[in-house]
XYZ file of C-alpha atoms in Angstrom:
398
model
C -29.493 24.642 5.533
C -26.798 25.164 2.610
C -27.646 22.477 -0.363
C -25.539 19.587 -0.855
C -22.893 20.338 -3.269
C -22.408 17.078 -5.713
C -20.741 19.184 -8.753
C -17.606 20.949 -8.412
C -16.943 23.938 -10.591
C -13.296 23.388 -11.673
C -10.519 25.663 -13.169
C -7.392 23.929 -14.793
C -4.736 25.587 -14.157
C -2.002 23.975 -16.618
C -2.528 21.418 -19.782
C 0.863 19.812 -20.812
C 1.626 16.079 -20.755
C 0.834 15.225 -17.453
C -3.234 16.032 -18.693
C -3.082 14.517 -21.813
C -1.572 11.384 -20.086
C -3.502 11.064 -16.881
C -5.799 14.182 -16.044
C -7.767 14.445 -19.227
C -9.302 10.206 -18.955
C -10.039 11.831 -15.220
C -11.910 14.919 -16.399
C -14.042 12.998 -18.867
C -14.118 9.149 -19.172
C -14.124 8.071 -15.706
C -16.331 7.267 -12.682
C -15.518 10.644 -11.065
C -15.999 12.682 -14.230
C -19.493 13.362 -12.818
C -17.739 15.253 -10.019
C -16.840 17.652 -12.106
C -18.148 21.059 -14.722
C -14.495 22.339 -15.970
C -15.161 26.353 -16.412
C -12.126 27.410 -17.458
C -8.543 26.772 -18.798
C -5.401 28.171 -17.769
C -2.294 27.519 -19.845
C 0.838 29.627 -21.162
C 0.770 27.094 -24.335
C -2.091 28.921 -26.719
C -2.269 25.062 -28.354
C -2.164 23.320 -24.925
C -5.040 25.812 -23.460
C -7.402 25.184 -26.377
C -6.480 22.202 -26.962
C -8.080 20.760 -23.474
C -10.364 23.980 -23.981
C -12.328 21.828 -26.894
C -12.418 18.618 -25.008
C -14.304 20.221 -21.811
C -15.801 22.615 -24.525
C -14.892 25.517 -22.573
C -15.996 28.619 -24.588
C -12.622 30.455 -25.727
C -13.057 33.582 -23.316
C -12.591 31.641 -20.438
C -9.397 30.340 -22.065
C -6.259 32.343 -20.210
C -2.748 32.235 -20.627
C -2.668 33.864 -17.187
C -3.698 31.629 -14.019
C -4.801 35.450 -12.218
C -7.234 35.620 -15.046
C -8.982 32.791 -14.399
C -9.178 32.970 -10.648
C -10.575 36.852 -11.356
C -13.086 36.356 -14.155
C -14.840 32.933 -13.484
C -16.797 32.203 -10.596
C -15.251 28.359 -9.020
C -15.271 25.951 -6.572
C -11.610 24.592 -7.186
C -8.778 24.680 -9.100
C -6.061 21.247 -10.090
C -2.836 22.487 -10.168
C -1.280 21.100 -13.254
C 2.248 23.604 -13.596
C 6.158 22.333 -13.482
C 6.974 21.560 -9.909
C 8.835 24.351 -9.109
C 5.718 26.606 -10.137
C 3.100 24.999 -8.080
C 3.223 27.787 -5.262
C 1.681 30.433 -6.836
C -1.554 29.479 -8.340
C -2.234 27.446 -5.102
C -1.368 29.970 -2.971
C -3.550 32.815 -4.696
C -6.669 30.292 -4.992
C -6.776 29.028 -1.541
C -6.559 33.007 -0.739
C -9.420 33.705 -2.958
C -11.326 30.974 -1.388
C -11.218 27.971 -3.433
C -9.982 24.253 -2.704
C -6.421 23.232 -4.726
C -5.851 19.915 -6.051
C -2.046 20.162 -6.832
C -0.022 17.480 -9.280
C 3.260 15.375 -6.946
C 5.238 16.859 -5.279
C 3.629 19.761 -3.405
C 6.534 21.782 -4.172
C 10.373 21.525 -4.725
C 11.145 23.369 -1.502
C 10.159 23.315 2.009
C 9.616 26.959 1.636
C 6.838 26.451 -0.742
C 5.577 23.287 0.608
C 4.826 25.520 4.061
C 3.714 28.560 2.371
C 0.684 26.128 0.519
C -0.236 24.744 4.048
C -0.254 28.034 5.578
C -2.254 29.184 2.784
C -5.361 26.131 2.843
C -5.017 26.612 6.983
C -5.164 30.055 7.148
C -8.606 29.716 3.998
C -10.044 26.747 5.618
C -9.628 25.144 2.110
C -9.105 21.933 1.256
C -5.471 21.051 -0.428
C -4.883 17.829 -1.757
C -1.852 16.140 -3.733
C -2.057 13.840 -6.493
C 0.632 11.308 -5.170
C -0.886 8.622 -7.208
C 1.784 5.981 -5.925
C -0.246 5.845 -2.969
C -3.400 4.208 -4.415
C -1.170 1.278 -5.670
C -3.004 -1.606 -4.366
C 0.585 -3.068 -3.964
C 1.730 -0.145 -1.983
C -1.199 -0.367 0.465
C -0.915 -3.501 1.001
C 2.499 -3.283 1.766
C 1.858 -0.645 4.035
C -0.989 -2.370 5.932
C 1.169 -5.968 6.211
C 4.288 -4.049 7.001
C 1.992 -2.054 10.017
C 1.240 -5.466 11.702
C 4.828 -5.655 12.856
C 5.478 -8.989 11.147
C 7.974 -8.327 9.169
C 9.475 -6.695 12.184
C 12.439 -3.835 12.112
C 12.561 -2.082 8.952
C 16.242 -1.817 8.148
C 17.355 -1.737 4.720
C 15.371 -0.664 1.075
C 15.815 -1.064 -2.560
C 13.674 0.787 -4.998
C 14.441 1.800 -8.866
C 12.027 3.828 -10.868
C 13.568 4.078 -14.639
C 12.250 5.672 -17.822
C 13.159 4.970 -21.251
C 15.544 7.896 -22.951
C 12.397 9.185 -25.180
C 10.410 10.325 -21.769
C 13.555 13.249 -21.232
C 14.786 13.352 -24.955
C 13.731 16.356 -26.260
C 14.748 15.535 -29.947
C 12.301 12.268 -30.006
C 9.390 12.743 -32.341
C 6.799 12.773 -31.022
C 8.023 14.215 -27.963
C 6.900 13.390 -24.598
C 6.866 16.525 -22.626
C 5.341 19.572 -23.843
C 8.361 22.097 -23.581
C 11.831 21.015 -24.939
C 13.362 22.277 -22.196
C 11.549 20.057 -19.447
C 14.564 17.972 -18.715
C 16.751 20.391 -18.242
C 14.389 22.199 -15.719
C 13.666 19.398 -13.848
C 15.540 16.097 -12.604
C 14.471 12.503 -12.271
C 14.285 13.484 -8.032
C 11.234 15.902 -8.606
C 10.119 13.243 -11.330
C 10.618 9.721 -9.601
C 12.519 9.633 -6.983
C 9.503 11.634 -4.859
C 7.469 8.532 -5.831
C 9.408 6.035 -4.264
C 10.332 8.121 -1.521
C 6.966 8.706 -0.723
C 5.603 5.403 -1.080
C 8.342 3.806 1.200
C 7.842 6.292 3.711
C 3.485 5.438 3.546
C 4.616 1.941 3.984
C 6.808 2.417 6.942
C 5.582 5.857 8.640
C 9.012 6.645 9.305
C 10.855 10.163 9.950
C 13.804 11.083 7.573
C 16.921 12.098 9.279
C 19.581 12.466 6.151
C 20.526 12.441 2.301
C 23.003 11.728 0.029
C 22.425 11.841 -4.072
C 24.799 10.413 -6.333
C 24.279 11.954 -10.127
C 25.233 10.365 -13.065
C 25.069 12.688 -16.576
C 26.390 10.618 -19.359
C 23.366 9.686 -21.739
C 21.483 13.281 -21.971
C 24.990 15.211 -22.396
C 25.535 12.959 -25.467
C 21.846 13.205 -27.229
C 21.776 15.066 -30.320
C 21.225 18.067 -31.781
C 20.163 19.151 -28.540
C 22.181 17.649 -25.752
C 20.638 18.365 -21.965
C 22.147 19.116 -19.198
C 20.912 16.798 -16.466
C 21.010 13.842 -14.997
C 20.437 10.254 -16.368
C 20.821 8.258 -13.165
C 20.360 9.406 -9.460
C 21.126 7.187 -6.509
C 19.556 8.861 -3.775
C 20.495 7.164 -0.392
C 18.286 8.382 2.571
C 18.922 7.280 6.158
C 15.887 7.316 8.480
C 15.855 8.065 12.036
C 15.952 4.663 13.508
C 18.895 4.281 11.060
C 17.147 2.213 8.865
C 18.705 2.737 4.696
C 17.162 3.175 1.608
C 18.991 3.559 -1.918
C 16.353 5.228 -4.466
C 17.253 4.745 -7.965
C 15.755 6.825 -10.185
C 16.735 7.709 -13.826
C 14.653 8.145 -17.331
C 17.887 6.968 -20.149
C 17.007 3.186 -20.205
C 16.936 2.230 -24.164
C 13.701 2.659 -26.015
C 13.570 -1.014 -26.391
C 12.942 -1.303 -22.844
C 9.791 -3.196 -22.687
C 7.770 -0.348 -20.335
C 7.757 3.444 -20.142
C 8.734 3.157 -16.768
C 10.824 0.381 -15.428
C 10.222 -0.287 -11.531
C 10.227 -2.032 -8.783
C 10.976 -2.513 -4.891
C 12.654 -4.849 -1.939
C 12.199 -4.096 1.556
C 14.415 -6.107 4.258
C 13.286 -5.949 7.346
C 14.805 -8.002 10.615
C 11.816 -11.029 10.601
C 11.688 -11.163 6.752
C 11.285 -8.927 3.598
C 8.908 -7.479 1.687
C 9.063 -7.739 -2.287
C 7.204 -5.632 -4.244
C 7.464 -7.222 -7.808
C 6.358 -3.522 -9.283
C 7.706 -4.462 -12.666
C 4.755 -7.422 -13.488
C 1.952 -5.268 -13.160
C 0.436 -8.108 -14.593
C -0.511 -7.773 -18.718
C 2.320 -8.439 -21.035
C 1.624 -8.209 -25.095
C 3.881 -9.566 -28.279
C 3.389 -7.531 -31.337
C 5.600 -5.603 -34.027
C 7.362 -3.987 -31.957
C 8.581 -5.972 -30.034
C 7.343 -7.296 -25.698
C 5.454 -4.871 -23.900
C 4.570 -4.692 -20.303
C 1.797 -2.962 -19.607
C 0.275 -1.311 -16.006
C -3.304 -1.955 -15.939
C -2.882 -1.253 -12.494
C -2.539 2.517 -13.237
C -4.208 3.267 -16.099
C -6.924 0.444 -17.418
C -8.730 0.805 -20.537
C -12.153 -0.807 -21.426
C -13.991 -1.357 -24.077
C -16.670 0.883 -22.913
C -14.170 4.155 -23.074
C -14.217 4.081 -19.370
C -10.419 4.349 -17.817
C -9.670 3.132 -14.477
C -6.953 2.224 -12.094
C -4.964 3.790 -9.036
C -3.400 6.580 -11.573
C -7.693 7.665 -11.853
C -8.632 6.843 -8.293
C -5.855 8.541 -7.110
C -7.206 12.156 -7.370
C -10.992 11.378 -8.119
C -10.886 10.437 -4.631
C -8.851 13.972 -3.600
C -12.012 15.457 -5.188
C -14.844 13.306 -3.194
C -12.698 14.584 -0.146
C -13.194 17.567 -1.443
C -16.946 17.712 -1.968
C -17.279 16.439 1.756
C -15.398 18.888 3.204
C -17.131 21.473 1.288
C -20.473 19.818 2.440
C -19.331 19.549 5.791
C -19.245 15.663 6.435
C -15.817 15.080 7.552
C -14.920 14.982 10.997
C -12.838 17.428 12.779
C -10.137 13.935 12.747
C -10.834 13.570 9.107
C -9.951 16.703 8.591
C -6.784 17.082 10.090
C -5.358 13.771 8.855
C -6.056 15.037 5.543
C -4.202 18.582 6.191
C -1.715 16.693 7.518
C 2.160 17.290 6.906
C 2.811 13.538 5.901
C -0.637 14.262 4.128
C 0.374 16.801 2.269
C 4.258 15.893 1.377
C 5.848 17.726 3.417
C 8.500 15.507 4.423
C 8.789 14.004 0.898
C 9.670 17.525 -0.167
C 12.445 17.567 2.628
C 13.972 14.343 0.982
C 13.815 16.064 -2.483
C 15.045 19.588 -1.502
C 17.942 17.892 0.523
C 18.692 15.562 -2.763
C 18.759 18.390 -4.989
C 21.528 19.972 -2.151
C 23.443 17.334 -1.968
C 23.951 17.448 -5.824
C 24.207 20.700 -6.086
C 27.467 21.361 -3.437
C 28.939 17.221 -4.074
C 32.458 16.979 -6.326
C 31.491 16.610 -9.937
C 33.782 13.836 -11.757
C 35.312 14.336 -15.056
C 33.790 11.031 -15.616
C 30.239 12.950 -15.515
C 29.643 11.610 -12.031
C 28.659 13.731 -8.997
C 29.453 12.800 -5.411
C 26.652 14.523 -3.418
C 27.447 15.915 -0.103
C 25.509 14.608 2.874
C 22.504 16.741 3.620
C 21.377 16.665 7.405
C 17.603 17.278 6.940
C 16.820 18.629 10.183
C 19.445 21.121 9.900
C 18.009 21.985 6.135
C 14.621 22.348 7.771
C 16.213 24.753 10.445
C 17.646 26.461 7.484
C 14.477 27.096 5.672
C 11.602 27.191 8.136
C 13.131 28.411 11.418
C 13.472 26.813 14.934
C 9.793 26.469 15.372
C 9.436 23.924 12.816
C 11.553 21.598 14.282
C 8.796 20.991 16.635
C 5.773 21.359 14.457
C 7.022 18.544 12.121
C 8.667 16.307 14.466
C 12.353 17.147 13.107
């Protein structure tokens, strides 16, 4: 009989921002950090790769720019999957292939294409794949979702939600800056950023099918930002019709002032036909007075103690991806368990539809002079016929 695995050899396949602000307190100062023994570093960024290099004091020849280098030369369980969106394919792809288990940042991928090529890949491996969508380990969002389930709120018909950043999260001429390349605003949009949160966290709650999109863009702050302007999006109203013809409008946008009092400005309103559901994300529940000026702060997400140890659903959220991942690998889910967790809904597949059809409807809608852009409507079955073929229709309920 194979011994129990408790210890999972890990390769990390990407150190920018989203490490240094979430992963890393994972890797080392939490309750799961005894899941893992990090073996190597992947990273284009020499100062990124080392950087997280001397924190899991991996030795510097298992330090690669290359992703292929690391999956060749070091002997590993799993790899997290810590690239730009639209890059996430490839090293997931290549490690399920080579026999390892993929945890993989939100989204799965910015296209249904990819999305279905990882899901092929972990089926066709036996491999575990799981994605980080923290949003789900919200205690507010489960228990939204398990109230909402009960039926007594009763028809779901109409949503509200609005994720918003302050201007220095996408400004790449703020010192220090946020992201690790200059260029990651104008490579990515606040859909593939936030809206894919709220998307997915409405659709948890309500277990709904998505039937059609419309984006509306708004690029009048980042244009204007000097000396390096970008050339996205501030504001995106993303308006996504279900198929009982139930509405949502998804606001999601990273230009609010620097003086807002959080990073992330948020919240949520459900109206249903029996009553509503209010989510009240923005009073996470610890608000501070100092120098410069109110602060709200999410203890919720990420919760410092005095004992160095970090907590909160932004930890949880993929430390318990890995104890998934240590019993499948020791065989003690059932065949049920399993399949829930390979799961399209499981694995974002239908929050990638919303996103790929947002980014559509952008790109082909009637840009303004004002700096506005009317998205087109996107029918999302007929972009899944587009992409996958006639068969998916069927195999994800479309």
């Amino acid at each position: 009989m194979a011994k129990k695995k408790t210890k999972i050899r890990l390769g990390i396949i990407g150190a920018g921002s989203v490490v240094r602000e979430i992963y890393q307190h994972l890797y080392f100062h939490s309750e799961y950090s005894d899941l893992f023994d990090i073996r190597a570093v992947a990273a284009p960024s020499e100062h990124s790769r080392n950087w997280l290099g001397e924190l899991a004091r991996v030795p510097t020849e298992r330090r690669f720019a290359d992703f292929q280098h690391l999956l060749e030369k070091v002997e590993l369980d799993a790899v997290q999957v810590n690239t730009p969106d639209y890059l996430h394919r490839a090293p997931t792809v290549a490690a399920l292939a080579a026999g390892l288990d993929v945890v993989v940042t939100k989204p799965t991928a910015t296209t249904l294409e990819d999305v279905q090529a990882m899901m092929q890949a972990a089926k066709q491996a036996g491999r575990f794949l799981g994605v980080d969508f923290h949003k789900r380990e919200d205690p507010r969002i489960k228990e939204a979702e398990a109230r909402f389930q009960t039926g007594r709120y009763g028809q779901f018909q109409a949503a509200v939600f609005y994720m918003l950043d302050k201007l220095w999260v996408a400004d790449p001429n703020h010192a220090p800056r946020f992201f690790a390349s200059p260029d990651f605003a104008r490579k990515n949009t606040p859909l593939s950023f936030l809206m894919v949160h709220m998307a997915d966290a409405l659709m948890k709650i309500t277990r709904l099918t998505p039937l059609r999109v419309r984006a509306t863009g708004y690029a009048h702050k980042l244009p204007s930002l000097r000396p390096a302007p970008v050339a996205g999006y501030d504001l995106v109203d993303t308006e996504l019709v279900f198929t009982t013809g139930a509405v949502a409008h998804l606001l999601t946008g990273w230009a609010l002032p620097n003086t807002a009092w959080s990073t992330t400005v948020q919240s949520g309103r459900l109206i249903c036909s029996e009553g509503l559901l209010d989510l009240s994300l923005d009073t996470p529940g610890l608000r501070e007075l100092h120098s410069e000026g109110i602060t709200e702060v999410n203890p919720l997400f990420r919760n410092f103690e005095t004992s160095g140890r970090v907590n909160g659903y932004g930890i949880s959220s993929p430390g318990r991806l890995y104890r998934q991942m240590l019993a499948w690998r020791n065989g003690e889910m059932t065949a049920a368990q399993r399949e829930e967790a390979m799961s399209p809904a499981a694995l974002g597949f239908y929050t990638t539809l919303v996103l790929e059809g947002a980014e559509r409807s952008l790109a082909t809608g009637e840009r303004l002079a004002s700096g506005a852009t009317l998205g087109a409507a996107i029918e999302l079955r007929e972009l899944a016929l587009q992409e996958l073929g006639r068969g998916a229709l069927a195999e994800y309920g479309l």
